[in-house]
mmCIF file of C-alpha atoms and ligand atoms in Angstrom:
data_model
loop_
_atom_site.group_PDB
_atom_site.id
_atom_site.type_symbol
_atom_site.label_atom_id
_atom_site.label_comp_id
_atom_site.label_asym_id
_atom_site.label_seq_id
_atom_site.Cartn_x
_atom_site.Cartn_y
_atom_site.Cartn_z
ATOM 1 C CA MET M 1 0.153 -0.155 0.332
ATOM 2 C CA CYS M 2 2.091 2.977 1.116
ATOM 3 C CA GLY M 3 5.041 1.844 -0.337
ATOM 4 C CA THR M 4 3.232 2.047 -3.440
ATOM 5 C CA CYS M 5 1.714 5.370 -3.122
ATOM 6 C CA GLY M 6 4.500 6.918 -2.296
ATOM 7 C CA CYS M 7 3.083 8.309 1.318
ATOM 8 C CA GLY M 8 4.664 8.919 4.734
ATOM 9 C CA LYS M 9 7.915 11.031 2.928
ATOM 10 C CA GLY M 10 8.002 14.438 3.499
ATOM 11 C CA GLU M 11 7.055 17.069 6.368
ATOM 12 C CA VAL M 12 4.524 15.370 9.205
ATOM 13 C CA LEU M 13 3.528 18.511 11.552
ATOM 14 C CA ILE M 14 2.012 18.119 14.547
ATOM 15 C CA ALA M 15 0.163 21.102 15.867
ATOM 16 C CA GLY M 16 2.349 23.310 13.042
ATOM 17 C CA LYS M 17 5.488 21.577 14.823
ATOM 18 C CA ARG M 18 7.687 18.810 12.744
ATOM 19 C CA PRO M 19 8.386 15.955 15.661
ATOM 20 C CA GLN M 20 11.936 15.274 15.941
ATOM 21 C CA ARG M 21 11.831 11.056 15.238
ATOM 22 C CA PHE M 22 9.618 11.065 12.145
ATOM 23 C CA ALA M 23 12.638 11.393 9.506
ATOM 24 C CA SER M 24 13.691 7.157 9.736
ATOM 25 C CA SER M 25 9.684 6.756 8.852
ATOM 26 C CA ALA M 26 9.083 3.281 6.948
ATOM 27 C CA PRO M 27 7.839 4.472 4.024
ATOM 28 C CA THR M 28 10.951 6.308 3.020
ATOM 29 C CA ARG M 29 12.476 3.084 3.769
ATOM 30 C CA PHE M 30 10.197 1.097 1.065
ATOM 31 C CA ARG M 31 11.368 3.572 -1.609
ATOM 32 C CA ALA M 32 15.085 3.236 -0.783
ATOM 33 C CA VAL M 33 14.531 -1.143 -1.328
ATOM 34 C CA ALA M 34 12.257 -0.622 -4.047
ATOM 35 C CA LYS M 35 15.188 1.160 -6.291
ATOM 36 C CA PRO M 36 18.079 -1.215 -5.886
ATOM 37 C CA SER M 37 21.510 -0.695 -7.869
ATOM 38 C CA PRO M 38 21.306 -2.580 -11.703
ATOM 39 C CA ALA M 39 24.043 -4.988 -10.541
ATOM 40 C CA SER M 40 21.947 -6.108 -7.512
ATOM 41 C CA PHE M 41 18.765 -6.263 -8.868
ATOM 42 C CA LYS M 42 17.106 -9.674 -7.842
ATOM 43 C CA VAL M 43 13.239 -9.189 -7.936
ATOM 44 C CA GLU M 44 12.626 -12.386 -5.489
ATOM 45 C CA GLN M 45 14.763 -11.020 -2.811
ATOM 46 C CA VAL M 46 13.602 -7.345 -3.002
ATOM 47 C CA GLU M 47 10.085 -8.533 -2.731
ATOM 48 C CA GLN M 48 10.995 -10.637 0.209
ATOM 49 C CA ARG M 49 12.411 -7.642 1.869
ATOM 50 C CA LEU M 50 9.644 -5.577 1.140
ATOM 51 C CA ILE M 51 7.727 -8.162 2.575
ATOM 52 C CA HIS M 52 9.749 -8.259 5.987
ATOM 53 C CA ILE M 53 9.569 -3.921 5.808
ATOM 54 C CA GLU M 54 5.952 -4.408 5.391
ATOM 55 C CA ARG M 55 5.683 -6.700 8.651
ATOM 56 C CA ASP M 56 8.242 -4.455 10.711
ATOM 57 C CA LEU M 57 5.866 -1.221 9.708
ATOM 58 C CA PHE M 58 2.314 -2.948 10.990
ATOM 59 C CA ALA M 59 3.995 -4.330 13.798
ATOM 60 C CA LYS M 60 5.911 -1.312 15.397
ATOM 61 C CA ASN M 61 2.374 0.375 14.489
ATOM 62 C CA ASP M 62 -0.252 -2.058 16.390
ATOM 63 C CA ALA M 63 2.224 -2.092 19.214
ATOM 64 C CA LEU M 64 2.062 1.706 19.395
ATOM 65 C CA ALA M 65 -1.821 1.894 18.855
ATOM 66 C CA ALA M 66 -1.941 -1.045 21.799
ATOM 67 C CA GLU M 67 -0.355 1.676 24.293
ATOM 68 C CA ASN M 68 -2.722 4.311 22.930
ATOM 69 C CA ARG M 69 -5.634 1.791 23.639
ATOM 70 C CA ARG M 70 -4.173 1.251 27.454
ATOM 71 C CA LEU M 71 -3.890 4.977 28.230
ATOM 72 C CA PHE M 72 -7.684 5.312 27.118
ATOM 73 C CA ALA M 73 -8.849 2.235 28.609
ATOM 74 C CA THR M 74 -7.443 4.080 31.962
ATOM 75 C CA ARG M 75 -8.863 7.304 31.324
ATOM 76 C CA ASP M 76 -12.543 5.770 29.681
ATOM 77 C CA ILE M 77 -11.920 7.686 26.884
ATOM 78 C CA LEU M 78 -13.538 6.470 23.823
ATOM 79 C CA ALA M 79 -11.454 7.396 20.689
ATOM 80 C CA LEU M 80 -13.803 6.985 17.231
ATOM 81 C CA ASN M 81 -11.650 7.071 14.012
ATOM 82 C CA LEU M 82 -13.736 8.368 11.336
ATOM 83 C CA VAL M 83 -12.474 7.594 7.815
ATOM 84 C CA SER M 84 -14.097 8.388 4.631
ATOM 85 C CA SER M 85 -12.897 9.664 0.883
ATOM 86 C CA PRO M 86 -12.329 13.692 0.650
ATOM 87 C CA GLY M 87 -15.334 15.472 1.209
ATOM 88 C CA SER M 88 -17.873 13.258 1.831
ATOM 89 C CA GLY M 89 -18.906 15.454 4.927
ATOM 90 C CA LYS M 90 -16.810 14.150 8.118
ATOM 91 C CA THR M 91 -15.784 17.613 9.653
ATOM 92 C CA THR M 92 -19.383 18.566 9.048
ATOM 93 C CA LEU M 93 -21.143 15.585 10.644
ATOM 94 C CA LEU M 94 -18.349 16.285 13.760
ATOM 95 C CA VAL M 95 -19.672 19.843 13.852
ATOM 96 C CA ARG M 96 -23.036 19.020 13.808
ATOM 97 C CA THR M 97 -22.600 16.111 16.630
ATOM 98 C CA LEU M 98 -20.548 18.322 18.543
ATOM 99 C CA GLN M 99 -22.618 21.105 18.917
ATOM 100 C CA LEU M 100 -25.191 18.628 20.246
ATOM 101 C CA LEU M 101 -23.387 16.774 22.853
ATOM 102 C CA LYS M 102 -20.555 19.215 24.238
ATOM 103 C CA ASP M 103 -22.591 20.096 27.433
ATOM 104 C CA LYS M 104 -22.993 16.487 27.810
ATOM 105 C CA PHE M 105 -19.656 15.031 27.459
ATOM 106 C CA PRO M 106 -16.150 16.296 27.659
ATOM 107 C CA LEU M 107 -14.859 16.346 23.980
ATOM 108 C CA ALA M 108 -11.858 16.782 21.738
ATOM 109 C CA VAL M 109 -11.187 16.023 18.038
ATOM 110 C CA ILE M 110 -7.712 14.992 16.360
ATOM 111 C CA GLU M 111 -8.444 16.104 12.278
ATOM 112 C CA GLY M 112 -5.844 14.910 9.889
ATOM 113 C CA ASP M 113 -5.437 16.203 6.639
ATOM 114 C CA GLN M 114 -2.495 16.713 4.203
ATOM 115 C CA GLN M 115 -2.325 20.355 4.362
ATOM 116 C CA THR M 116 -4.245 22.823 6.002
ATOM 117 C CA GLU M 117 -5.530 23.717 9.622
ATOM 118 C CA ASN M 118 -9.144 24.476 7.966
ATOM 119 C CA ASP M 119 -10.835 21.329 9.564
ATOM 120 C CA ALA M 120 -9.120 22.053 12.840
ATOM 121 C CA GLU M 121 -10.676 25.524 12.594
ATOM 122 C CA ARG M 122 -13.968 24.772 12.271
ATOM 123 C CA ILE M 123 -14.102 22.162 15.334
ATOM 124 C CA ARG M 124 -12.411 25.122 17.520
ATOM 125 C CA ALA M 125 -15.301 27.383 16.183
ATOM 126 C CA THR M 126 -17.686 25.267 18.379
ATOM 127 C CA GLY M 127 -15.600 25.783 21.146
ATOM 128 C CA VAL M 128 -14.470 21.830 21.405
ATOM 129 C CA ARG M 129 -10.894 21.863 21.431
ATOM 130 C CA ALA M 130 -9.225 20.298 18.276
ATOM 131 C CA LEU M 131 -5.418 19.323 17.399
ATOM 132 C CA GLN M 132 -4.499 19.764 13.371
ATOM 133 C CA ILE M 133 -2.012 17.189 12.335
ATOM 134 C CA ASN M 134 -0.527 17.910 8.760
ATOM 135 C CA THR M 135 0.618 14.510 7.257
ATOM 136 C CA GLY M 136 2.337 16.253 4.512
ATOM 137 C CA LYS M 137 2.563 13.759 1.793
ATOM 138 C CA GLY M 138 1.535 10.818 3.784
ATOM 139 C CA CYS M 139 -2.514 9.391 3.038
ATOM 140 C CA HIS M 140 -3.476 8.144 6.650
ATOM 141 C CA LEU M 141 -2.546 8.812 10.801
ATOM 142 C CA ASP M 142 -0.616 6.083 12.404
ATOM 143 C CA ALA M 143 -0.286 5.829 15.864
ATOM 144 C CA SER M 144 2.812 7.284 16.333
ATOM 145 C CA MET M 145 0.992 10.580 15.307
ATOM 146 C CA ILE M 146 -1.860 9.908 17.671
ATOM 147 C CA ALA M 147 0.844 8.947 20.635
ATOM 148 C CA ARG M 148 2.321 12.369 20.094
ATOM 149 C CA ALA M 149 -1.008 14.619 19.702
ATOM 150 C CA LEU M 150 -2.592 13.101 22.785
ATOM 151 C CA PRO M 151 -0.093 14.913 25.315
ATOM 152 C CA GLN M 152 -1.022 18.391 23.852
ATOM 153 C CA LEU M 153 -5.017 17.432 24.097
ATOM 154 C CA GLU M 154 -4.679 16.827 28.095
ATOM 155 C CA LEU M 155 -7.637 14.425 27.900
ATOM 156 C CA GLU M 156 -10.182 14.218 31.126
ATOM 157 C CA THR M 157 -11.571 11.058 32.158
ATOM 158 C CA GLY M 158 -14.531 9.974 30.282
ATOM 159 C CA THR M 159 -13.498 12.270 26.910
ATOM 160 C CA LEU M 160 -15.166 11.452 23.896
ATOM 161 C CA LEU M 161 -12.463 11.636 21.342
ATOM 162 C CA PHE M 162 -12.979 11.977 17.503
ATOM 163 C CA ILE M 163 -10.308 11.497 15.151
ATOM 164 C CA GLU M 164 -10.958 12.437 11.541
ATOM 165 C CA ASN M 165 -8.148 10.723 9.627
ATOM 166 C CA VAL M 166 -6.597 12.162 6.356
ATOM 167 C CA GLY M 167 -9.625 11.827 2.931
ATOM 168 C CA ASN M 168 -8.799 8.232 2.057
ATOM 169 C CA LEU M 169 -10.370 5.346 1.491
ATOM 170 C CA VAL M 170 -7.430 2.790 0.829
ATOM 171 C CA CYS M 171 -4.600 3.429 3.457
ATOM 172 C CA PRO M 172 -6.496 4.485 6.605
ATOM 173 C CA ALA M 173 -8.345 0.935 6.833
ATOM 174 C CA GLY M 174 -4.590 -0.634 7.720
ATOM 175 C CA PHE M 175 -3.449 1.752 10.185
ATOM 176 C CA ASP M 176 -4.740 0.794 13.976
ATOM 177 C CA LEU M 177 -4.697 4.190 15.889
ATOM 178 C CA GLY M 178 -5.834 2.765 19.062
ATOM 179 C CA GLU M 179 -9.664 3.559 18.144
ATOM 180 C CA ALA M 180 -12.396 1.820 19.651
ATOM 181 C CA ALA M 181 -13.685 1.821 16.143
ATOM 182 C CA LYS M 182 -13.639 3.168 13.087
ATOM 183 C CA VAL M 183 -16.688 4.461 11.594
ATOM 184 C CA VAL M 184 -16.746 4.763 7.980
ATOM 185 C CA VAL M 185 -18.652 7.990 5.976
ATOM 186 C CA LEU M 186 -19.630 6.845 2.656
ATOM 187 C CA SER M 187 -21.898 10.186 0.818
ATOM 188 C CA VAL M 188 -24.657 9.109 -1.456
ATOM 189 C CA THR M 189 -22.897 11.468 -4.217
ATOM 190 C CA GLU M 190 -19.953 8.534 -4.455
ATOM 191 C CA GLY M 191 -22.252 5.777 -5.628
ATOM 192 C CA GLU M 192 -23.632 2.490 -4.743
ATOM 193 C CA ASP M 193 -20.015 0.854 -5.124
ATOM 194 C CA LYS M 194 -17.479 1.776 -3.010
ATOM 195 C CA PRO M 195 -17.863 -1.035 -0.503
ATOM 196 C CA LEU M 196 -16.842 -3.389 -3.246
ATOM 197 C CA LYS M 197 -13.996 -0.922 -4.835
ATOM 198 C CA TYR M 198 -12.832 -0.348 -1.290
ATOM 199 C CA PRO M 199 -13.466 -3.477 0.802
ATOM 200 C CA ASP M 200 -10.951 -3.235 2.962
ATOM 201 C CA MET M 201 -12.266 0.164 4.682
ATOM 202 C CA PHE M 202 -15.722 -1.130 4.852
ATOM 203 C CA ARG M 203 -14.237 -4.691 6.550
ATOM 204 C CA ALA M 204 -12.097 -2.772 9.166
ATOM 205 C CA ALA M 205 -15.457 -0.518 9.875
ATOM 206 C CA ARG M 206 -17.611 -1.090 12.734
ATOM 207 C CA LEU M 207 -20.267 1.580 11.400
ATOM 208 C CA MET M 208 -20.993 2.875 8.292
ATOM 209 C CA LEU M 209 -23.042 6.064 8.124
ATOM 210 C CA LEU M 210 -24.452 6.869 4.596
ATOM 211 C CA ASN M 211 -24.576 10.849 4.453
ATOM 212 C CA LYS M 212 -26.039 13.594 2.115
ATOM 213 C CA CYS M 213 -29.218 11.479 2.473
ATOM 214 C CA ASP M 214 -30.945 15.007 1.702
ATOM 215 C CA LEU M 215 -29.624 14.921 -1.543
ATOM 216 C CA LEU M 216 -31.207 11.486 -2.638
ATOM 217 C CA PRO M 217 -34.443 13.012 -4.309
ATOM 218 C CA TYR M 218 -32.206 14.541 -7.001
ATOM 219 C CA LEU M 219 -29.348 11.323 -7.719
ATOM 220 C CA ASN M 220 -29.457 8.239 -9.352
ATOM 221 C CA PHE M 221 -27.921 6.599 -5.836
ATOM 222 C CA GLU M 222 -29.896 3.118 -4.702
ATOM 223 C CA VAL M 223 -29.338 2.945 -0.789
ATOM 224 C CA GLU M 224 -30.309 -0.401 -0.478
ATOM 225 C CA LEU M 225 -27.937 -1.423 -2.947
ATOM 226 C CA ALA M 226 -25.427 0.462 -0.994
ATOM 227 C CA ILE M 227 -26.576 -0.873 2.098
ATOM 228 C CA SER M 228 -26.423 -4.509 0.478
ATOM 229 C CA ASN M 229 -22.552 -4.033 -1.079
ATOM 230 C CA ALA M 230 -21.359 -2.831 2.434
ATOM 231 C CA ARG M 231 -22.739 -6.152 4.076
ATOM 232 C CA ARG M 232 -21.340 -8.045 1.590
ATOM 233 C CA VAL M 233 -17.734 -7.051 2.222
ATOM 234 C CA ASN M 234 -18.885 -7.102 6.505
ATOM 235 C CA PRO M 235 -22.273 -8.648 7.086
ATOM 236 C CA ASP M 236 -21.617 -7.482 10.837
ATOM 237 C CA ILE M 237 -21.338 -3.459 9.812
ATOM 238 C CA GLU M 238 -24.132 -1.151 11.661
ATOM 239 C CA ILE M 239 -25.396 1.277 9.137
ATOM 240 C CA ILE M 240 -27.016 4.816 9.855
ATOM 241 C CA GLN M 241 -28.846 7.368 7.113
ATOM 242 C CA LEU M 242 -28.237 10.496 7.522
ATOM 243 C CA SER M 243 -27.867 14.354 7.087
ATOM 244 C CA ALA M 244 -24.978 16.420 8.895
ATOM 245 C CA THR M 245 -26.511 19.336 6.832
ATOM 246 C CA SER M 246 -30.590 19.225 7.531
ATOM 247 C CA GLY M 247 -29.928 16.710 10.898
ATOM 248 C CA ALA M 248 -31.882 13.569 9.648
ATOM 249 C CA GLY M 249 -30.465 10.706 10.996
ATOM 250 C CA MET M 250 -28.578 12.365 14.130
ATOM 251 C CA ASP M 251 -30.805 11.282 16.959
ATOM 252 C CA GLU M 252 -29.607 6.927 15.613
ATOM 253 C CA TRP M 253 -26.307 8.729 16.020
ATOM 254 C CA LEU M 254 -26.261 10.233 18.878
ATOM 255 C CA GLY M 255 -27.609 7.097 20.311
ATOM 256 C CA TRP M 256 -25.172 4.714 19.023
ATOM 257 C CA LEU M 257 -22.442 7.285 20.490
ATOM 258 C CA HIS M 258 -24.154 6.664 23.908
ATOM 259 C CA HIS M 259 -24.715 3.309 23.614
ATOM 260 C CA ALA M 260 -20.490 3.143 22.119
ATOM 261 C CA SER M 261 -19.866 5.412 25.307
ATOM 262 C CA THR M 262 -21.369 3.020 28.332
ATOM 263 C CA HIS M 263 -20.268 -0.188 26.434
ATOM 264 C CA ASN M 264 -16.787 0.921 26.095
HETATM 265 N N1 GTP P 301 -25.700 18.274 0.803
HETATM 266 C C1 GTP P 301 -25.106 17.921 2.072
HETATM 267 N N2 GTP P 301 -23.997 18.395 1.641
HETATM 268 C C2 GTP P 301 -23.172 17.758 2.720
HETATM 269 C C3 GTP P 301 -23.743 16.648 3.865
HETATM 270 N N3 GTP P 301 -22.568 16.738 4.891
HETATM 271 C C4 GTP P 301 -21.285 17.189 4.099
HETATM 272 N N4 GTP P 301 -21.481 18.085 3.250
HETATM 273 C C5 GTP P 301 -21.125 19.068 2.282
HETATM 274 O O1 GTP P 301 -19.561 18.205 1.701
HETATM 275 C C6 GTP P 301 -19.119 19.370 1.290
HETATM 276 C C7 GTP P 301 -17.645 18.731 2.140
HETATM 277 O O2 GTP P 301 -18.140 18.647 3.316
HETATM 278 P P1 GTP P 301 -16.528 18.176 4.824
HETATM 279 O O3 GTP P 301 -17.116 18.205 5.741
HETATM 280 O O4 GTP P 301 -15.618 19.238 4.251
HETATM 281 O O5 GTP P 301 -15.829 16.819 4.225
HETATM 282 P P2 GTP P 301 -14.704 15.961 4.583
HETATM 283 O O6 GTP P 301 -14.933 14.687 4.489
HETATM 284 O O7 GTP P 301 -14.635 16.220 6.369
HETATM 285 O O8 GTP P 301 -13.797 16.660 3.633
HETATM 286 P P3 GTP P 301 -12.181 16.084 4.109
HETATM 287 O O9 GTP P 301 -11.774 16.715 5.501
HETATM 288 O O10 GTP P 301 -11.289 17.215 2.845
HETATM 289 O O11 GTP P 301 -11.934 14.980 3.578
HETATM 290 C C8 GTP P 301 -18.990 20.575 2.053
HETATM 291 O O12 GTP P 301 -19.371 21.997 0.858
HETATM 292 C C9 GTP P 301 -20.126 20.282 3.502
HETATM 293 O O13 GTP P 301 -21.185 21.564 3.419
HETATM 294 C C10 GTP P 301 -25.064 16.356 3.679
HETATM 295 O O14 GTP P 301 -25.314 15.776 4.622
HETATM 296 N N5 GTP P 301 -25.488 17.119 2.800
HETATM 297 MG MG1 MG P 302 -12.502 17.401 7.064
#
């Protein structure tokens, strides 16, 4: 995945600052072995090394994610990882959700984007704490970024922490951040076939939010087909239809959050 798309190289900024240890990130090592000198080029050896490096990368990420998860458990924090393609409505949904919940729970948000502080600013306008991670050329958040961000948020016990991942239906599926669950947002403008085209993401998610349902009267989008496609790749996936702009379906989403926070 990331070795071929080139993510992970370059500037990673957490709240505008560059983490010191990020210079030797694994995707850069991918690149080093993907272009061996012509004299030493042996396809099988390179493939073997890539497999080892990939295992190493995921093992390190999983270990850090387990540490994040332990920290969340000690403070009774429910962390949810929101994933989707760009523009499906994650931030719009978060803003509306935070407005409805901010007097009921301690809340915090970690925003992930390649560039800009825009989404964190939209969240802060609600009065909720938000920390922006800019991944530079990276196309996903990983557990080490979250581990570095957490001390800056100073989360209190019982916080509901939303992590908005970089808009991308591929790479974020493979990276555990220590969250309780991944929530995938699919908007009705994207087409019913996305769960089949990007099955890893829909398989990894506990909940699918079908967003922008207010637009259904203007589209040829078959809700039942989208739902059956999601269940073909993940028979256990829970599904809520909503609209972050009209507010339809928000009660069901808030009910899901309440249940998840009490059964965390
Ligand atoms: N009609 C309609 N538009 C929506 C809805 N939710 C979001 N939008 C619009 O979709 C566009 C993208 O919304 P964002 O919330 O920025 O999407 P995002 O998933 O956070 O985007 P990235 O962070 O760039 O991945 C904006 O113009 C929103 O106003 C919805 O429920 N209905
Ligand atoms: Mg956003």
